[in-house]
Coordinates of C-alpha atoms in Angstrom, one line a residue:
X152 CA 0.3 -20.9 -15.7
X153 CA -1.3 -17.6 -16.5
X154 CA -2.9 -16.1 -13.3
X155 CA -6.2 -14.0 -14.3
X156 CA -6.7 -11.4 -12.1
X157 CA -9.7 -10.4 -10.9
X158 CA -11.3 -6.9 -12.2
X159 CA -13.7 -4.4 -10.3
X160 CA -15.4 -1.8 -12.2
X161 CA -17.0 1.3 -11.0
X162 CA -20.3 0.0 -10.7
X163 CA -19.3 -3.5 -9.6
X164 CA -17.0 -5.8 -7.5
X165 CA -16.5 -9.0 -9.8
X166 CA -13.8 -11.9 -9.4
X167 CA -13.5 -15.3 -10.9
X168 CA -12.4 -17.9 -8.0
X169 CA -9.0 -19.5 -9.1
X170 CA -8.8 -23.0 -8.0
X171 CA -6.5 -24.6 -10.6
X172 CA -4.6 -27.2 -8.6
X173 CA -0.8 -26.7 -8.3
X174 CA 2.4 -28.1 -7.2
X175 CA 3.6 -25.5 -5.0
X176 CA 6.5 -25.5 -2.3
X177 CA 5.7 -25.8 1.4
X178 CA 5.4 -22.0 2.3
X179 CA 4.3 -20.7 -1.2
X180 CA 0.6 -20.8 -2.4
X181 CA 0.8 -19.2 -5.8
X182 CA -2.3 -20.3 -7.2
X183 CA -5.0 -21.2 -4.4
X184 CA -5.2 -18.4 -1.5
X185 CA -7.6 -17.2 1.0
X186 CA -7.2 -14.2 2.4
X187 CA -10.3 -13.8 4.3
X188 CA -13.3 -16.2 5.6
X189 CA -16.9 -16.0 3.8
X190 CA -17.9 -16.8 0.4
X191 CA -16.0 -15.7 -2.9
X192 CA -17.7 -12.8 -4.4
X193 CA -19.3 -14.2 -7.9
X194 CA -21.4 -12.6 -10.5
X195 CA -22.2 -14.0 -13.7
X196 CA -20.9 -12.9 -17.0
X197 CA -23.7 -11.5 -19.0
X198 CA -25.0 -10.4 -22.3
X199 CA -24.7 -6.5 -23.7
X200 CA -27.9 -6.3 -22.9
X201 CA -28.3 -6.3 -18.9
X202 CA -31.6 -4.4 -18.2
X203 CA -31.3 -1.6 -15.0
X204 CA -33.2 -4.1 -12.6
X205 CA -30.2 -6.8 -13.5
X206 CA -27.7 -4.0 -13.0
X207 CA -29.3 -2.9 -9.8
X208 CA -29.9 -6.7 -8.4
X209 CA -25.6 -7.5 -9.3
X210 CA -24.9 -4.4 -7.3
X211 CA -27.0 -5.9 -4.3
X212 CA -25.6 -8.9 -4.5
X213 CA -22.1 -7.5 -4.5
X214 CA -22.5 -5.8 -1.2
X215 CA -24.2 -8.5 0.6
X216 CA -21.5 -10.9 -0.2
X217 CA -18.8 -8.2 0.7
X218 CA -20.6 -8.7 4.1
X219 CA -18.6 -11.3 5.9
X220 CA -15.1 -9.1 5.1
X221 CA -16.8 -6.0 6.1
X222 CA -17.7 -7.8 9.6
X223 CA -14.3 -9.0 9.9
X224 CA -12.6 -5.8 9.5
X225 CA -14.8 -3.5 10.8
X226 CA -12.8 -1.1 13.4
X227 CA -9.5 -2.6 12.1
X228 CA -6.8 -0.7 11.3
X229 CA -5.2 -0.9 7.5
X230 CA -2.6 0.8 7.0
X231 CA -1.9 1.4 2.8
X232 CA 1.4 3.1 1.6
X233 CA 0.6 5.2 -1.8
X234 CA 2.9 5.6 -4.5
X235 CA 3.9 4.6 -8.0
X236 CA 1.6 4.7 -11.0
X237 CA -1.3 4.9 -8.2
X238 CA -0.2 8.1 -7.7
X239 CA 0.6 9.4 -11.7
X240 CA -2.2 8.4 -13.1
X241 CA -5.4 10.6 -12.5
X242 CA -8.0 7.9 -12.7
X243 CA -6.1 5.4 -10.7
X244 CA -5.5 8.0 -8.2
X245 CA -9.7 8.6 -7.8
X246 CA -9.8 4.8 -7.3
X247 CA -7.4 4.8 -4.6
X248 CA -9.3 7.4 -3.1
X249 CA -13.0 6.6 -3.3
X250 CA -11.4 3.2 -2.3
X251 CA -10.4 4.6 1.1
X252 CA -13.2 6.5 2.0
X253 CA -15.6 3.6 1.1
X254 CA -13.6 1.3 3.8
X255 CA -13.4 4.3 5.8
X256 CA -17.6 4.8 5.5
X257 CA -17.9 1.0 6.0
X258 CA -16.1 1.2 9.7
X259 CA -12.5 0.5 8.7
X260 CA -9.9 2.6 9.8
X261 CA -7.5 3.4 7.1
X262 CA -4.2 5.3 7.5
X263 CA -2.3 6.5 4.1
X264 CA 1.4 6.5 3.9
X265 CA 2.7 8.3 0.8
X266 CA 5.5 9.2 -0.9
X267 CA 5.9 11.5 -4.1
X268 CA 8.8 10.7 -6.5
X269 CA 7.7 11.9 -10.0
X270 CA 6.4 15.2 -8.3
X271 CA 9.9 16.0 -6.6
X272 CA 12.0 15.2 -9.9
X273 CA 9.4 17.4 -11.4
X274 CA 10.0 20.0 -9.1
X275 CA 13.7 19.4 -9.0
X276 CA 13.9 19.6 -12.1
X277 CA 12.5 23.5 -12.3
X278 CA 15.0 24.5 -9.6
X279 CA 17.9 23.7 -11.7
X280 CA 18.8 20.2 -10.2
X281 CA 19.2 17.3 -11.5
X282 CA 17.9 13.8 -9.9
X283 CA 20.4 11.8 -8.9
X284 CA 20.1 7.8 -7.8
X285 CA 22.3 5.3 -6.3
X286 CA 21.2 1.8 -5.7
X287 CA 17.7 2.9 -6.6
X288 CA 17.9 5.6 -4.0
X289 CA 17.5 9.3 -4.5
X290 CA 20.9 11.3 -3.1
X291 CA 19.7 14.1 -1.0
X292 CA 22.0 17.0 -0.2
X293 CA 20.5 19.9 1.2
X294 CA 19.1 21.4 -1.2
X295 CA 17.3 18.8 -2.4
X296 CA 15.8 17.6 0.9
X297 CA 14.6 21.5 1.2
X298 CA 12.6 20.8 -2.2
X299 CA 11.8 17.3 -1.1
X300 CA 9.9 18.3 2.1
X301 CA 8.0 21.4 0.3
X302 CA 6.8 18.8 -2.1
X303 CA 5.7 16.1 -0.2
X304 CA 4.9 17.4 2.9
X305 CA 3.1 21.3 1.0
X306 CA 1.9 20.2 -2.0
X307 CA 1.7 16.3 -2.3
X308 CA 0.1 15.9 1.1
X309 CA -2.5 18.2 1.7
X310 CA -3.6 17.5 -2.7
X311 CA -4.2 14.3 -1.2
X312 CA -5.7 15.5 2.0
X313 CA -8.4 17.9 -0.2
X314 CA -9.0 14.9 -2.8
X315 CA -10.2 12.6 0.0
X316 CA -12.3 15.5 1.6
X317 CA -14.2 16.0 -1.6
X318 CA -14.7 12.3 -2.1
X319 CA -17.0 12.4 1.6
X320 CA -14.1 11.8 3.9
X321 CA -12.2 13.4 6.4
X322 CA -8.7 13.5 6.1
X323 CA -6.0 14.8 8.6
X324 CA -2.3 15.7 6.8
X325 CA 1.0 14.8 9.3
X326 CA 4.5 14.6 8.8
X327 CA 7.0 12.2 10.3
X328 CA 7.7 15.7 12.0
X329 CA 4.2 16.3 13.8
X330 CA 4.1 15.4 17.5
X331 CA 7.6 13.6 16.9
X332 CA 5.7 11.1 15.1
X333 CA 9.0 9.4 13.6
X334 CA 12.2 10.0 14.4
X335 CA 14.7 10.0 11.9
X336 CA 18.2 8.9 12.0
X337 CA 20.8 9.3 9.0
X338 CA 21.3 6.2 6.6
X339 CA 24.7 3.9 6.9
X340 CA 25.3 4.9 3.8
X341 CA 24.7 8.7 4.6
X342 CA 27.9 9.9 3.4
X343 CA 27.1 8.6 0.0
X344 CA 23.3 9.7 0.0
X345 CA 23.2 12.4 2.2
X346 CA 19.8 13.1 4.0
X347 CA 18.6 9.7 3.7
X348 CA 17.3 8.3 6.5
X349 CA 15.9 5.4 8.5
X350 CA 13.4 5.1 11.0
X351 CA 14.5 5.6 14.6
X352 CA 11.6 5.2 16.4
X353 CA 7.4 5.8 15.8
X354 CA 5.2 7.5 18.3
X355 CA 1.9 7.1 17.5
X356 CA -0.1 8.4 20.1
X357 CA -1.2 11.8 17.7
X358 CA -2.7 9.3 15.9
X359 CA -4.6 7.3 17.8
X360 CA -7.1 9.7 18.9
X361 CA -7.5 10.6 15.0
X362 CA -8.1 6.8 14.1
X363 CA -10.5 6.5 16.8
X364 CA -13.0 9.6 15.5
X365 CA -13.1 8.0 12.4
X366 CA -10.8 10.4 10.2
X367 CA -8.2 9.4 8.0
X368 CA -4.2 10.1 8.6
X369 CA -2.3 11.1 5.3
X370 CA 1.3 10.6 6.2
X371 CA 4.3 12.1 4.2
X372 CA 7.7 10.6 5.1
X373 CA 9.6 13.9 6.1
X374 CA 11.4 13.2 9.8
X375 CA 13.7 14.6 11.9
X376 CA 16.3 13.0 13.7
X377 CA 17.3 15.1 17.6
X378 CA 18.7 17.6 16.5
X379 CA 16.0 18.8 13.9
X380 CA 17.3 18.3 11.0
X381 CA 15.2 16.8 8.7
X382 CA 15.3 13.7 6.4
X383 CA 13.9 11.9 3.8
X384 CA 12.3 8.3 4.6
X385 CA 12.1 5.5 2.6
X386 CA 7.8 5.2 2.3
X387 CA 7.7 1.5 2.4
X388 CA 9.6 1.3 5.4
X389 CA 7.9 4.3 7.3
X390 CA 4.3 2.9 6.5
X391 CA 5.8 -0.8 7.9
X392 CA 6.8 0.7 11.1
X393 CA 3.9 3.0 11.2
X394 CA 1.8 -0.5 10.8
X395 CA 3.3 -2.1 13.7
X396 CA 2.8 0.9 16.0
X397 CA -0.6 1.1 15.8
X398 CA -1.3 -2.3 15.8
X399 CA -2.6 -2.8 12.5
X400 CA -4.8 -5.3 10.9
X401 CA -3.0 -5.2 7.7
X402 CA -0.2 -3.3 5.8
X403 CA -0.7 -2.9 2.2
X404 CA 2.2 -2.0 -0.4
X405 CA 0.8 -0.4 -3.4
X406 CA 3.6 -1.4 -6.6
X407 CA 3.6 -1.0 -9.8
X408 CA 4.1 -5.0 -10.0
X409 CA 1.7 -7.5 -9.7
X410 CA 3.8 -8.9 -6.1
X411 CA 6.0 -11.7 -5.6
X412 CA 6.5 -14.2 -8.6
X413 CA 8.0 -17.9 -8.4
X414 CA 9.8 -16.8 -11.7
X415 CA 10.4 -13.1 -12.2
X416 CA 10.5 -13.7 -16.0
X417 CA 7.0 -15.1 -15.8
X418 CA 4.4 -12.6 -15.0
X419 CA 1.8 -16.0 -14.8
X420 CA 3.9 -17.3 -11.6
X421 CA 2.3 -15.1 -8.9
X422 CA 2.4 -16.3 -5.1
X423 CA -0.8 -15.1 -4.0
X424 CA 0.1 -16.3 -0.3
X425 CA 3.3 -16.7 1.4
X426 CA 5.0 -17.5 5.1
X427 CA 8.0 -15.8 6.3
X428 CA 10.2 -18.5 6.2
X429 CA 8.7 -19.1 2.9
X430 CA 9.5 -15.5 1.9
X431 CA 13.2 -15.9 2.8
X432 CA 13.8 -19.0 0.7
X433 CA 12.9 -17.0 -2.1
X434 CA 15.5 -14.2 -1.0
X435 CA 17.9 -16.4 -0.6
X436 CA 17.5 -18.8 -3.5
X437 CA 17.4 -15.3 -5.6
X438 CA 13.6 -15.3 -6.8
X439 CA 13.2 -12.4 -4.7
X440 CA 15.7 -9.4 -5.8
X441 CA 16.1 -6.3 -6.6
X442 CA 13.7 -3.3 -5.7
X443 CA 12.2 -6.0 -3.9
X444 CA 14.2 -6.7 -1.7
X445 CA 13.1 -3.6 0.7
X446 CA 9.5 -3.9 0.3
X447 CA 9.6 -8.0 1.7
X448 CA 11.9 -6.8 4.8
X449 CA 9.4 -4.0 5.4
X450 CA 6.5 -6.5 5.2
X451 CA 8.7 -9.1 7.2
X452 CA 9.6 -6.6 10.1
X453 CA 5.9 -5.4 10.5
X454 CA 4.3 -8.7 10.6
X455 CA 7.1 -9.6 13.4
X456 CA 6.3 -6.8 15.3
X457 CA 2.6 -7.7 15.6
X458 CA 1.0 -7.0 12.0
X459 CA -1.4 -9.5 11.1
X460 CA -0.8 -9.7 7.9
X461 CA 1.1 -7.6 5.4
X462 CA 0.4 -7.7 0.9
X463 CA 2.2 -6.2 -1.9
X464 CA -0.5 -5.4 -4.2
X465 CA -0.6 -4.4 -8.1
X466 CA -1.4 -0.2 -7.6
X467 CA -1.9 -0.7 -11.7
X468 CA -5.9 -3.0 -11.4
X469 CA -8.2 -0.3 -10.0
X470 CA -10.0 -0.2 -6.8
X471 CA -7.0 -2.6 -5.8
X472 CA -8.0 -1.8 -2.3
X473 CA -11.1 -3.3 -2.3
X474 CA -10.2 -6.3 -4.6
X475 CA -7.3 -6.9 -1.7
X476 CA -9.5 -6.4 1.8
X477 CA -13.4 -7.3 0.0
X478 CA -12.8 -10.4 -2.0
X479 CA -10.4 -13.5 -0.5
X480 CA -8.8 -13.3 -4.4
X481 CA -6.7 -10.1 -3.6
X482 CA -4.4 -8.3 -6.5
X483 CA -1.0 -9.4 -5.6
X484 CA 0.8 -11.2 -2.7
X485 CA -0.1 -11.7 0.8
X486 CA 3.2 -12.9 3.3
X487 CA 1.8 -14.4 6.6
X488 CA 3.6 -14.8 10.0

């Protein structure tokens, strides 16, 4: 069945409700899901000709129905990992932002998690060295993870840091380095990848106090382990740890696929909702594979450590953000504990 997915322009939220009946295993819900309380946010298709005081009175409407979410997660903690086409295309990347400072505005508390892949092959590539992959990941020798951390943690970071500020907010740049924020340790496979790392432990008490005066935390996934030397984390898994540290409301994995389908060779077979055990079915019956994979552990391990709830959300529909945390239709897959 082809899922329609709802659409929000700039000047308006607007979704369709899909309640198509479904026969559906126990833990899957790929058609019917609510991911919030309140009423479904609905506005009427109209004709080419919509006068300013229509205009103006669908925009009133919007807001008033965004009401109930706004109540629900006001003073919550989200915490959003950035990357992908979110992140290399311009207008998507505005989205994204205006996104976060609007929940910001409206008395979220969003933290930003981000990597930077396309800018550090770019820059890679000026210096004379050549990407390299394995399994998907990037191999790091030294010098690389001397260009990776200028990028992400230099340029990357504090581009996104300025781009928020401009859009009204007030943003606050941090490496995995900062106040020992993460702690790194090297990957099993280091010997193959190099400075790869995993997450050893998260100490989030530099970021509490920045939550709590409203400003938002722009996170690049540059660590250390003891002995200093630095390493490059995996962003998904960083912002999945970061989630469960301080005690978010939601974790949110912006992809550059629509989230977990029932058949990966039907983009119509979205889960919109999903369990745990539900989630490792799939895993194990082989519907979930691939790059995958890591992003549903990370989401798993989070919601196990406390996370409410954690969704792997299409970073291609703009103001996915909103769609996801606003409207109980959402722009991908949300897994439940």
């Amino acid at each position: 069945m082809l899922l329609t997915k709802p659409q929000l322009s700039s000047s308006l939220l607007a979704s369709t409700p899909l309640f198509t009946p479904a026969s559906t295993p126990n833990h899957a819900k790929p058609i019917v899901a609510s991911h919030a309380p309140g009423r479904r946010l609905r506005i009427s298709a109209t004709s080419t000709a919509v006068s300013p005081g229509a205009t103006a009175l669908s925009r009133v409407d919007v807001l008033s129905e965004a009401l109930p979410f706004i109540q629900r997660f006001k003073g919550k903690t989200v915490v959003v990992k950035y990357g992908g086409a979110a992140m290399k295309s311009p207008e998507l990347q505005s989205s994204v932002i205006r996104d976060l400072v609007l929940l910001s505005c409206v008395g979220l508390r969003p933290v930003l998690v981000h990597g930077g892949g396309p800018e550090i092959n770019s820059w890679l590539l000026r210096v004379g060295v050549e990407p390299q992959f394995r399994n998907g990941l990037r191999v790091t020798d030294a010098l690389t993870m001397e260009v990776v951390e200028m990028v992400l943690v230099g340029k990357v970071n504090k581009n996104l840091v300025s781009l928020i500020n401009l859009a009204g907010g007030t943003a606050v740049g941090l490496c995995g380095k900062d106040a020992r924020l993460i702690t790194a340790r090297p990957s099993p496979n280091a010997a193959a990848l190099g400075f790869v790392g995993e997450v050893a432990r998260v100490d989030a008490s530099v970021l509490h106090p920045i939550i709590a005066s409203g400003h938002i935390p722009v996170i690049a996934t540059v660590a250390a382990d003891e002995t200093g030397q630095a390493y490059n984390i995996n962003a998904d898994t960083a912002a999945g740890e970061i989630a469960a540290a301080v005690g978010a409301e939601k974790l949110l994995l912006l992809t550059d696929v629509s989230g977990i389908l029932a058949d990966r060779n039907d983009p119509g077979s979205l889960v919109k909702e999903i369990d745990i055990a539900g989630v490792r079915q799939m895993v194990s019956g082989g519907q979930v594979a691939g790059g995958m994979i890591p992003k549903v552990e990370c989401c798993v391990r989070a919601l196990a450590q406390g996370v409410h709830t954690a969704s792997i959300i299409d970073g291609r529909v703009p103001h996915s953000l909103l769609l996801e945390i606003l409207t109980d239709e959402g722009t991908g897959t949300m897994i439940t504990g």
